């Protein structure tokens, strides 16, 4: 299943709408309009309880009977308890801290698709941050056993992160032309280009705009430079003639 923020938000909205519909059928409320934040939170808590029951049913039953979880339980070291919402949470040592309830007693989440959706949601909301930052955001509300490994696995499947992490393909270079590799005198094979404009000083000390004609040897990479007054055909022919006068081997 593809994991992204849209699936997570859709899951909560659909669950909230269904719960509102069921409540209306029972004639407990006539609430209408858009979903409230409380309804979205209630939908999230519903799925947390359901996922916990599917994975920690025996531990939850013991805790509801005020019995401790056995030492062989995976949750034993967390000192779990069931809060007034019916959610299995970490007891912890932060009861006196000035923190929100979810931060002092985060809900315990097993490895599941629902947990993956929560992780991906926090990953996207934190602008595709790394493992440490995403895990820190998740732990504001939930405790995932072996959380770092689980978060790392989910982030590794993020399509957006994969796109940015891809290395560009290397272009295979073609064969060099024969003129570049066969031994020949300088300027036997020539390439021509222009550059500029530049400012040149004439004989009367006035400054004018000019250009540079570059004659490059394809084999030795030697360069011959001619200054031209403009980029017209006439100026180019004059520059070419001057070049031929000095480099008689040119083709």
XYZ file of N, CA and C in Angstrom:
753
model
N 0.842 -1.194 0.000
C 0.000 0.000 0.000
C 0.877 1.245 0.000
N 0.526 2.179 -0.848
C 1.256 3.436 -0.905
C 0.963 4.248 0.345
N 2.016 4.758 0.972
C 1.859 5.505 2.220
C 2.106 6.980 1.948
N 1.099 7.814 2.185
C 1.294 9.253 2.052
C 0.322 9.996 2.950
N 0.489 11.301 3.006
C -0.308 12.138 3.899
C -1.776 12.132 3.510
N -2.080 12.056 2.213
C -3.471 12.090 1.754
C -4.261 10.896 2.282
N -3.645 9.714 2.305
C -4.338 8.519 2.806
C -4.638 8.672 4.292
N -3.680 9.203 5.039
C -3.871 9.405 6.476
C -5.023 10.369 6.745
N -5.040 11.487 6.056
C -6.097 12.481 6.262
C -7.455 11.942 5.824
N -7.471 11.194 4.728
C -8.730 10.613 4.255
C -9.261 9.588 5.247
N -8.371 8.784 5.823
C -8.779 7.792 6.818
C -9.471 8.455 7.998
N -8.891 9.537 8.500
C -9.479 10.222 9.651
C -10.808 10.882 9.290
N -10.885 11.504 8.117
C -12.128 12.179 7.719
C -13.265 11.184 7.523
N -12.989 10.097 6.817
C -14.032 9.091 6.581
C -14.496 8.486 7.897
N -13.560 8.178 8.784
C -13.924 7.618 10.088
C -14.775 8.601 10.880
N -14.408 9.875 10.851
C -15.173 10.894 11.582
C -16.587 11.037 11.025
N -16.723 10.999 9.698
C -18.061 11.097 9.095
C -18.921 9.895 9.463
N -18.330 8.713 9.450
C -19.084 7.503 9.810
C -19.523 7.560 11.265
N -18.636 7.987 12.142
C -18.988 8.081 13.559
C -20.087 9.121 13.772
N -20.048 10.224 13.040
C -21.119 11.221 13.162
C -22.445 10.639 12.673
N -22.397 9.888 11.567
C -23.612 9.277 11.026
C -24.224 8.297 12.024
N -23.366 7.463 12.624
C -23.863 6.493 13.611
C -24.464 7.213 14.813
N -23.828 8.293 15.229
C -24.341 9.060 16.366
C -25.702 9.665 16.051
N -25.883 10.139 14.824
C -27.179 10.699 14.426
C -28.258 9.634 14.414
N -27.902 8.424 13.957
C -28.885 7.338 13.940
C -29.362 7.006 15.346
N -28.474 7.153 16.293
C -28.851 6.897 17.688
C -29.549 8.103 18.319
N -29.692 9.162 17.539
C -30.410 10.371 17.964
C -29.776 11.011 19.202
N -28.455 10.925 19.227
C -27.764 11.535 20.362
C -27.367 12.980 20.074
N -27.337 13.331 18.788
C -26.951 14.691 18.418
C -27.480 15.019 17.037
N -27.606 16.294 16.770
C -28.034 16.757 15.448
C -26.937 17.607 14.812
N -25.700 17.337 15.154
C -24.583 18.137 14.672
C -24.461 18.029 13.159
N -24.178 19.151 12.500
C -24.036 19.182 11.048
C -22.900 20.130 10.681
N -22.646 20.247 9.381
C -21.566 21.119 8.931
C -20.248 20.382 8.821
N -19.183 21.137 8.727
C -17.861 20.528 8.574
C -17.430 19.824 9.856
N -16.477 18.924 9.695
C -15.972 18.178 10.849
C -15.172 19.095 11.769
N -15.311 18.879 13.049
C -14.565 19.660 14.033
C -13.241 18.973 14.350
N -12.346 19.725 14.976
C -11.057 19.155 15.374
C -11.245 18.035 16.387
N -12.266 18.173 17.247
C -12.537 17.135 18.250
C -12.964 15.835 17.582
N -13.746 15.934 16.507
C -14.189 14.724 15.801
C -13.018 14.039 15.105
N -12.110 14.829 14.531
C -10.927 14.249 13.896
C -10.054 13.555 14.937
N -9.909 14.191 16.109
C -9.111 13.595 17.180
C -9.756 12.314 17.684
N -11.076 12.307 17.775
C -11.785 11.108 18.224
C -11.612 9.972 17.223
N -11.608 10.305 15.930
C -11.388 9.286 14.902
C -9.986 8.688 15.024
N -9.003 9.541 15.293
C -7.639 9.053 15.482
C -7.557 8.129 16.686
N -8.197 8.506 17.791
C -8.176 7.678 18.995
C -8.878 6.345 18.763
N -9.909 6.351 17.932
C -10.601 5.095 17.611
C -9.636 4.111 16.960
N -8.862 4.588 15.976
C -7.935 3.702 15.290
C -6.774 3.291 16.190
N -6.365 4.158 17.089
C -5.308 3.794 18.038
C -5.774 2.641 18.917
N -6.994 2.753 19.445
C -7.529 1.672 20.298
C -7.661 0.370 19.514
N -8.123 0.475 18.271
C -8.324 -0.735 17.466
C -6.998 -1.430 17.168
N -5.994 -0.666 16.773
C -4.687 -1.251 16.471
C -4.073 -1.858 17.725
N -4.246 -1.200 18.856
C -3.710 -1.736 20.107
C -4.391 -3.047 20.484
N -5.700 -3.129 20.303
C -6.418 -4.365 20.625
C -5.974 -5.517 19.735
N -5.650 -5.220 18.483
C -5.228 -6.274 17.567
C -3.850 -6.823 17.915
N -3.041 -6.047 18.614
C -1.665 -6.459 18.881
C -1.362 -6.699 20.362
N -2.066 -5.989 21.251
C -1.774 -6.101 22.684
C -3.026 -6.472 23.472
N -3.843 -7.313 22.901
C -5.130 -7.632 23.530
C -4.956 -8.220 24.930
N -4.063 -9.189 25.084
C -3.896 -9.847 26.384
C -3.380 -8.870 27.440
N -2.453 -8.004 27.056
C -1.924 -7.017 28.000
C -3.005 -6.023 28.418
N -3.828 -5.610 27.478
C -4.892 -4.651 27.785
C -5.916 -5.266 28.731
N -6.246 -6.523 28.485
C -7.215 -7.196 29.355
C -6.694 -7.290 30.787
N -5.413 -7.584 30.933
C -4.828 -7.657 32.273
C -4.850 -6.299 32.964
N -4.497 -5.259 32.235
C -4.447 -3.918 32.822
C -5.834 -3.420 33.206
N -6.841 -3.781 32.434
C -8.207 -3.374 32.767
C -8.699 -4.054 34.046
N -8.093 -5.197 34.353
C -8.431 -5.905 35.590
C -7.493 -5.505 36.738
N -6.732 -4.422 36.499
C -5.773 -3.925 37.496
C -4.681 -4.939 37.818
N -4.304 -5.719 36.820
C -3.221 -6.685 36.972
C -2.026 -6.224 36.137
N -0.816 -6.420 36.627
C 0.368 -5.989 35.860
C 0.624 -6.914 34.677
N 1.308 -6.384 33.689
C 1.667 -7.221 32.542
C 2.800 -8.149 32.957
N 2.869 -9.338 32.407
C 3.919 -10.287 32.799
C 5.295 -9.815 32.335
N 6.351 -10.239 33.020
C 7.720 -9.819 32.650
C 8.109 -10.194 31.226
N 7.516 -11.274 30.694
C 7.868 -11.684 29.335
C 7.185 -10.838 28.256
N 6.317 -9.942 28.670
C 5.633 -9.074 27.706
C 6.611 -8.070 27.095
N 6.392 -7.740 25.820
C 7.232 -6.756 25.141
C 7.066 -5.358 25.725
N 5.959 -5.146 26.437
C 5.663 -3.825 26.982
C 6.052 -3.686 28.448
N 6.630 -4.711 29.014
C 6.894 -4.713 30.455
C 7.769 -3.532 30.876
N 8.803 -3.249 30.109
C 9.737 -2.174 30.477
C 9.115 -0.786 30.359
N 7.986 -0.669 29.661
C 7.339 0.632 29.480
C 6.376 0.980 30.610
N 6.130 0.015 31.498
C 5.158 0.201 32.590
C 3.844 0.755 32.009
N 3.174 -0.012 31.164
C 1.980 0.496 30.486
C 0.769 0.565 31.411
N -0.196 1.384 31.025
C -1.486 1.451 31.712
C -2.532 1.908 30.705
N -3.798 1.663 31.018
C -4.907 2.076 30.155
C -5.510 3.344 30.747
N -5.483 4.443 29.979
C -5.985 5.712 30.506
C -7.505 5.793 30.400
N -8.065 6.936 30.758
C -9.519 7.083 30.786
C -10.148 7.090 29.397
N -9.338 7.166 28.357
C -9.856 7.080 26.989
C -9.845 5.652 26.470
N -9.330 4.742 27.285
C -9.219 3.353 26.863
C -8.012 3.091 25.991
N -7.036 3.998 26.045
C -5.841 3.876 25.208
C -4.670 3.388 26.046
N -3.970 2.398 25.535
C -2.786 1.857 26.200
C -1.643 2.861 26.072
N -1.143 3.333 27.218
C -0.139 4.404 27.208
C 1.046 4.052 28.091
N 2.117 4.820 27.925
C 3.324 4.653 28.732
C 3.146 5.404 30.048
N 3.450 4.730 31.165
C 3.316 5.377 32.468
C 4.352 6.491 32.614
N 5.606 6.134 32.443
C 6.671 7.127 32.486
C 6.890 7.739 33.859
N 7.771 8.745 33.892
C 8.123 9.420 35.142
C 7.903 10.928 35.042
N 7.069 11.342 34.112
C 6.888 12.777 33.863
C 5.537 13.289 34.343
N 4.954 12.620 35.306
C 3.620 13.008 35.767
C 3.592 14.446 36.277
N 4.660 14.897 36.915
C 4.692 16.242 37.483
C 5.188 17.299 36.491
N 5.560 16.874 35.304
C 6.077 17.824 34.317
C 4.946 18.666 33.736
N 5.271 19.886 33.374
C 4.283 20.786 32.777
C 4.216 20.534 31.273
N 3.673 19.382 30.943
C 3.536 18.954 29.555
C 2.102 18.538 29.287
N 1.754 18.424 28.014
C 0.439 17.907 27.659
C 0.366 16.425 28.012
N -0.861 15.939 28.162
C -1.055 14.541 28.556
C -0.386 13.592 27.568
N -0.528 13.855 26.260
C 0.054 12.965 25.255
C 1.572 12.945 25.316
N 2.172 14.045 25.763
C 3.624 14.094 25.869
C 4.122 13.362 27.110
N 3.357 13.434 28.195
C 3.748 12.728 29.422
C 3.454 11.240 29.325
N 2.351 10.902 28.671
C 1.937 9.495 28.567
C 1.583 9.175 27.118
N 2.586 9.032 26.259
C 2.301 8.750 24.846
C 1.646 7.387 24.660
N 0.737 7.317 23.701
C 0.066 6.051 23.393
C 1.055 5.093 22.738
N 0.957 3.827 23.091
C 1.860 2.812 22.551
C 1.300 2.304 21.227
N 2.113 2.342 20.196
C 1.682 1.879 18.880
C 2.573 0.731 18.412
N 1.978 -0.364 17.971
C 2.770 -1.470 17.434
C 3.158 -1.201 15.983
N 3.965 -2.055 15.448
C 4.325 -1.958 14.040
C 3.121 -2.355 13.200
N 2.598 -1.414 12.417
C 1.395 -1.665 11.613
C 1.300 -0.625 10.511
N 0.359 -0.824 9.582
C 0.137 0.150 8.516
C -0.360 1.471 9.088
N -1.164 1.398 10.138
C -1.653 2.617 10.777
C -0.487 3.418 11.355
N 0.433 2.732 11.990
C 1.627 3.396 12.534
C 2.458 4.018 11.417
N 2.568 3.298 10.306
C 3.311 3.835 9.161
C 2.677 5.121 8.645
N 1.339 5.175 8.642
C 0.643 6.380 8.186
C 0.938 7.570 9.103
N 0.959 7.318 10.404
C 1.272 8.389 11.357
C 2.699 8.895 11.139
N 3.627 7.974 10.968
C 5.025 8.361 10.752
C 5.168 9.182 9.474
N 4.534 8.718 8.394
C 4.628 9.445 7.131
C 3.985 10.820 7.232
N 2.896 10.904 8.004
C 2.232 12.193 8.206
C 3.180 13.190 8.870
N 3.856 12.763 9.930
C 4.800 13.644 10.617
C 6.022 13.944 9.743
N 6.419 12.975 8.955
C 7.557 13.166 8.047
C 7.260 14.264 7.029
N 6.054 14.249 6.472
C 5.664 15.257 5.476
C 5.464 16.618 6.139
N 4.809 16.632 7.306
C 4.555 17.899 7.998
C 5.846 18.585 8.436
N 6.889 17.812 8.638
C 8.184 18.392 9.019
C 9.062 18.636 7.793
N 8.413 18.735 6.619
C 9.094 19.036 5.360
C 10.138 17.976 5.027
N 9.724 16.715 5.138
C 10.546 15.572 4.744
C 11.877 15.552 5.500
N 11.784 15.740 6.803
C 12.984 15.736 7.645
C 13.510 14.313 7.813
N 14.649 14.206 8.479
C 15.293 12.916 8.652
C 14.673 12.075 9.750
N 15.349 10.974 10.060
C 14.826 10.002 11.026
C 14.684 10.617 12.413
N 15.714 11.305 12.896
C 15.693 11.846 14.259
C 14.577 12.868 14.444
N 14.442 13.784 13.498
C 13.413 14.826 13.609
C 12.016 14.236 13.513
N 11.812 13.314 12.581
C 10.493 12.681 12.435
C 10.136 11.886 13.678
N 11.092 11.129 14.214
C 10.841 10.341 15.421
C 10.501 11.246 16.594
N 11.178 12.385 16.702
C 10.896 13.331 17.785
C 9.464 13.848 17.707
N 8.990 14.145 16.499
C 7.618 14.626 16.326
C 6.607 13.529 16.656
N 6.903 12.306 16.245
C 5.992 11.191 16.536
C 5.876 10.977 18.035
N 6.989 11.098 18.754
C 6.995 10.826 20.193
C 6.300 11.911 21.014
N 5.874 12.982 20.371
C 5.046 13.958 21.084
C 3.686 13.377 21.448
N 3.272 12.338 20.717
C 1.957 11.738 20.956
C 1.975 10.221 21.081
N 2.992 9.580 20.506
C 2.991 8.119 20.460
C 4.371 7.564 20.806
N 4.336 6.342 21.355
C 5.581 5.620 21.616
C 5.562 4.343 20.792
N 6.562 4.201 19.929
C 6.661 3.031 19.059
C 7.859 2.204 19.503
N 7.662 0.967 19.950
C 8.802 0.114 20.299
C 9.759 -0.004 19.111
N 11.042 0.134 19.391
C 12.073 0.131 18.345
C 11.751 1.199 17.299
N 11.368 2.355 17.815
C 10.860 3.420 16.956
C 11.817 3.883 15.882
N 13.092 3.987 16.205
C 14.051 4.490 15.217
C 14.103 3.583 13.986
N 14.096 2.277 14.207
C 14.140 1.347 13.086
C 12.873 1.440 12.245
N 11.723 1.562 12.924
C 10.447 1.641 12.206
C 10.378 2.924 11.387
N 10.764 4.042 11.996
C 10.732 5.330 11.284
C 11.693 5.306 10.100
N 12.861 4.751 10.298
C 13.848 4.681 9.217
C 13.314 3.885 8.034
N 12.621 2.785 8.317
C 12.070 1.954 7.243
C 10.983 2.699 6.474
N 10.111 3.416 7.201
C 9.024 4.149 6.540
C 9.583 5.268 5.671
N 10.548 6.021 6.205
C 11.125 7.129 5.440
C 11.847 6.616 4.196
N 12.435 5.436 4.289
C 13.137 4.881 3.128
C 12.194 4.574 1.978
N 10.892 4.477 2.255
C 9.900 4.205 1.220
C 9.208 5.473 0.730
N 9.631 6.634 1.219
C 9.032 7.911 0.807
C 9.433 8.219 -0.637
N 8.445 8.345 -1.516
C 8.729 8.568 -2.933
C 9.401 9.920 -3.170
N 8.952 10.942 -2.443
C 9.546 12.272 -2.626
C 11.023 12.267 -2.241
N 11.348 11.608 -1.126
C 12.749 11.534 -0.698
C 13.579 10.713 -1.688
N 12.977 9.670 -2.247
C 13.696 8.850 -3.222
C 14.054 9.666 -4.458
N 13.124 10.535 -4.880
C 13.384 11.347 -6.074
C 14.565 12.278 -5.853
N 14.610 12.910 -4.652
C 15.693 13.845 -4.370
C 17.022 13.130 -4.126
N 16.946 11.880 -3.687
C 18.175 11.147 -3.372
C 18.803 10.489 -4.598
N 18.039 10.415 -5.685
C 18.565 9.760 -6.877
C 19.751 10.529 -7.449
N 20.736 9.793 -7.894
C 21.888 10.403 -8.540
C 21.623 10.499 -10.044
N 21.977 11.624 -10.658
C 21.735 11.761 -12.099
C 22.540 10.749 -12.900
N 21.953 10.298 -13.981
C 22.645 9.335 -14.833
C 23.839 9.996 -15.516
N 24.878 9.239 -15.705
C 26.070 9.752 -16.365
C 25.952 9.546 -17.872
N 26.157 10.625 -18.609
C 26.090 10.556 -20.060
C 27.331 9.860 -20.609
N 27.126 8.841 -21.428
C 28.247 8.161 -22.057
C 28.772 9.025 -23.194
N 30.049 9.320 -23.157
C 30.633 10.162 -24.199
C 30.880 9.352 -25.466
N 30.678 9.996 -26.606
C 30.880 9.322 -27.882
C 32.350 9.279 -28.285
N 32.593 8.625 -29.410
C 33.955 8.525 -29.930
C 34.413 9.881 -30.468
N 35.676 10.196 -30.243
C 36.233 11.433 -30.780
C 36.349 11.334 -32.299
N 36.074 12.424 -33.006
C 36.212 12.391 -34.472
C 37.662 12.157 -34.891
N 37.820 11.665 -36.096
C 39.157 11.319 -36.593
C 40.096 12.520 -36.578
N 39.579 13.704 -36.890
C 40.423 14.902 -36.924
C 41.011 15.242 -35.565
N 40.384 14.742 -34.484
C 40.861 15.055 -33.133
C 41.950 14.099 -32.656
N 42.057 12.948 -33.277
C 42.966 11.924 -32.747
C 44.115 11.572 -33.691
N 44.007 11.973 -34.965
C 45.086 11.674 -35.910
C 46.139 12.776 -35.836
N 47.403 12.384 -35.731
C 48.488 13.357 -35.625
C 48.546 14.234 -36.868
N 48.639 15.538 -36.658
C 48.680 16.489 -37.775
C 49.325 17.780 -37.295
N 49.775 18.651 -38.214
C 50.389 19.933 -37.822
C 49.355 20.827 -37.142
N 49.807 21.794 -36.332
C 48.874 22.734 -35.702
C 48.029 23.467 -36.748
N 46.766 23.634 -36.433
C 45.797 24.336 -37.266
C 45.534 23.635 -38.596
N 45.820 22.327 -38.657
C 45.433 21.580 -39.855
C 43.913 21.452 -39.923
N 43.287 21.314 -38.759
C 41.823 21.282 -38.662
C 41.424 22.359 -37.666
N 40.598 23.297 -38.112
C 40.330 24.495 -37.314
C 38.837 24.645 -37.047
N 38.516 25.072 -35.834
C 37.165 25.492 -35.486
C 37.157 26.992 -35.259
N 36.077 27.655 -35.639
C 36.013 29.120 -35.569
C 34.833 29.547 -34.704
N 35.064 30.564 -33.877
C 33.989 31.115 -33.045
C 34.278 32.594 -32.796
N 33.246 33.302 -32.356
C 33.390 34.724 -32.031
C 33.058 34.948 -30.559
N 33.652 35.965 -29.979
C 33.328 36.362 -28.618
C 33.308 37.892 -28.537
N 32.653 38.428 -27.563
C 32.556 39.878 -27.385
C 31.118 40.260 -27.086
N 30.801 41.521 -27.137
C 31.651 42.597 -27.639
C 32.659 43.079 -26.587
N 33.742 43.702 -27.116
C 34.770 44.289 -26.273
C 35.009 45.728 -26.737
N 35.672 46.489 -25.907
C 36.024 47.866 -26.271
C 37.462 47.898 -26.767
N 37.656 48.432 -27.977
C 39.001 48.514 -28.560
C 39.342 49.982 -28.816
N 40.634 50.294 -28.781
C 41.088 51.672 -28.977
C 41.650 51.808 -30.391
N 41.085 52.737 -31.139
C 41.524 52.962 -32.516
C 42.791 53.807 -32.546
N 43.318 54.035 -33.774
C 44.545 54.805 -33.916
C 44.407 56.235 -33.467
N 43.212 56.784 -33.546
C 42.999 58.162 -33.100
C 42.667 58.244 -31.617
N 42.950 57.172 -30.882
C 42.737 57.089 -29.433
C 41.259 57.035 -29.031
N 40.389 56.922 -30.019
C 38.961 56.790 -29.698
C 38.634 55.330 -29.396
N 37.622 55.121 -28.585
C 37.214 53.764 -28.195
C 36.014 53.326 -29.027
N 36.093 52.122 -29.537
C 35.011 51.585 -30.358
C 34.693 50.158 -29.906
N 33.532 49.715 -30.342
C 33.137 48.341 -30.028
C 33.739 47.392 -31.049
N 34.266 46.277 -30.571
C 34.841 45.281 -31.458
C 34.564 43.870 -30.958
N 35.059 42.895 -31.710
C 34.842 41.486 -31.373
C 36.137 40.715 -31.573
N 36.185 39.518 -31.062
C 37.355 38.653 -31.201
C 36.954 37.404 -31.967
N 37.701 37.104 -33.019
C 37.508 35.866 -33.772
C 38.504 34.830 -33.249
N 37.996 33.673 -32.830
C 38.839 32.613 -32.268
C 38.999 31.503 -33.294
N 40.240 31.183 -33.623
C 40.555 30.067 -34.506
C 41.240 29.012 -33.638
N 40.603 27.874 -33.442
C 41.093 26.861 -32.503
C 41.508 25.609 -33.247
N 42.695 25.108 -32.939
C 43.173 23.863 -33.533
C 42.456 22.684 -32.879
N 41.864 21.815 -33.688
C 41.096 20.690 -33.160
C 41.983 19.616 -32.547
N 43.258 19.570 -32.913
C 44.149 18.512 -32.423
C 44.962 18.985 -31.225
N 45.672 20.092 -31.371
C 46.561 20.566 -30.304
C 45.889 21.556 -29.365
N 44.691 22.023 -29.705
C 43.934 23.008 -28.939
C 44.629 24.365 -28.898
N 45.556 24.627 -29.829
C 46.173 25.951 -29.939
C 45.118 26.960 -30.385
N 45.303 28.216 -29.997
C 44.315 29.256 -30.285
C 44.984 30.417 -31.014
N 44.339 30.865 -32.091
C 44.774 32.062 -32.824
C 43.666 33.098 -32.703
N 44.027 34.330 -32.335
C 43.038 35.378 -32.075
C 43.188 36.501 -33.090
N 42.053 36.937 -33.639
C 42.007 38.092 -34.523
C 40.941 39.049 -34.016
N 41.262 40.345 -34.013
C 40.303 41.370 -33.601
C 39.574 41.882 -34.837
N 38.242 41.946 -34.770
C 37.423 42.433 -35.887
C 36.542 43.567 -35.382
N 36.192 44.454 -36.304
C 35.393 45.622 -35.917
C 33.920 45.302 -35.747
N 33.437 44.284 -36.467
C 32.034 43.870 -36.344
C 31.935 42.402 -36.733
N 30.718 41.872 -36.773
C 30.515 40.454 -37.073
C 29.948 40.257 -38.470
N 30.284 41.146 -39.359
C 29.822 41.032 -40.740
C 30.666 40.005 -41.495
N 30.152 39.575 -42.643
C 30.874 38.613 -43.477
C 32.198 39.205 -43.958
N 32.178 40.485 -44.300
C 33.383 41.152 -44.793
C 34.493 41.133 -43.745
N 34.139 41.476 -42.501
C 35.143 41.475 -41.428
C 35.670 40.071 -41.173
N 34.794 39.077 -41.277
C 35.227 37.699 -41.060
C 36.210 37.260 -42.138
N 35.925 37.612 -43.394
C 36.822 37.215 -44.483
C 38.203 37.836 -44.305
N 38.235 39.105 -43.909
C 39.527 39.751 -43.666
C 40.284 39.037 -42.539
N 39.577 38.688 -41.459
C 40.221 37.980 -40.346
C 40.709 36.614 -40.789
N 39.930 35.934 -41.639
C 40.316 34.613 -42.131
C 41.562 34.702 -43.008
N 41.636 35.726 -43.833
C 42.821 35.912 -44.675
C 44.066 36.154 -43.824
N 43.930 36.971 -42.783
C 45.079 37.219 -41.903
C 45.515 35.932 -41.209
N 44.535 35.129 -40.840
C 44.851 33.845 -40.204
C 45.603 32.938 -41.169
N 45.154 32.845 -42.422
C 45.812 31.993 -43.405
C 47.243 32.453 -43.695
N 47.453 33.730 -43.619
C 48.798 34.245 -43.872
C 49.793 33.769 -42.819
N 49.308 33.534 -41.599
C 50.203 33.100 -40.516
C 50.193 31.586 -40.336
N 49.081 30.959 -40.593
C 48.958 29.515 -40.367
C 48.674 28.849 -41.706
N 49.727 28.596 -42.451
C 49.570 28.104 -43.827
C 49.084 26.662 -43.882
N 49.174 25.918 -42.748
C 48.781 24.508 -42.771
C 47.280 24.315 -42.651
N 46.550 25.379 -42.370
C 45.120 25.243 -42.100
C 44.357 24.756 -43.317
N 43.374 23.891 -43.061
C 42.507 23.406 -44.115
C 41.277 24.291 -44.268
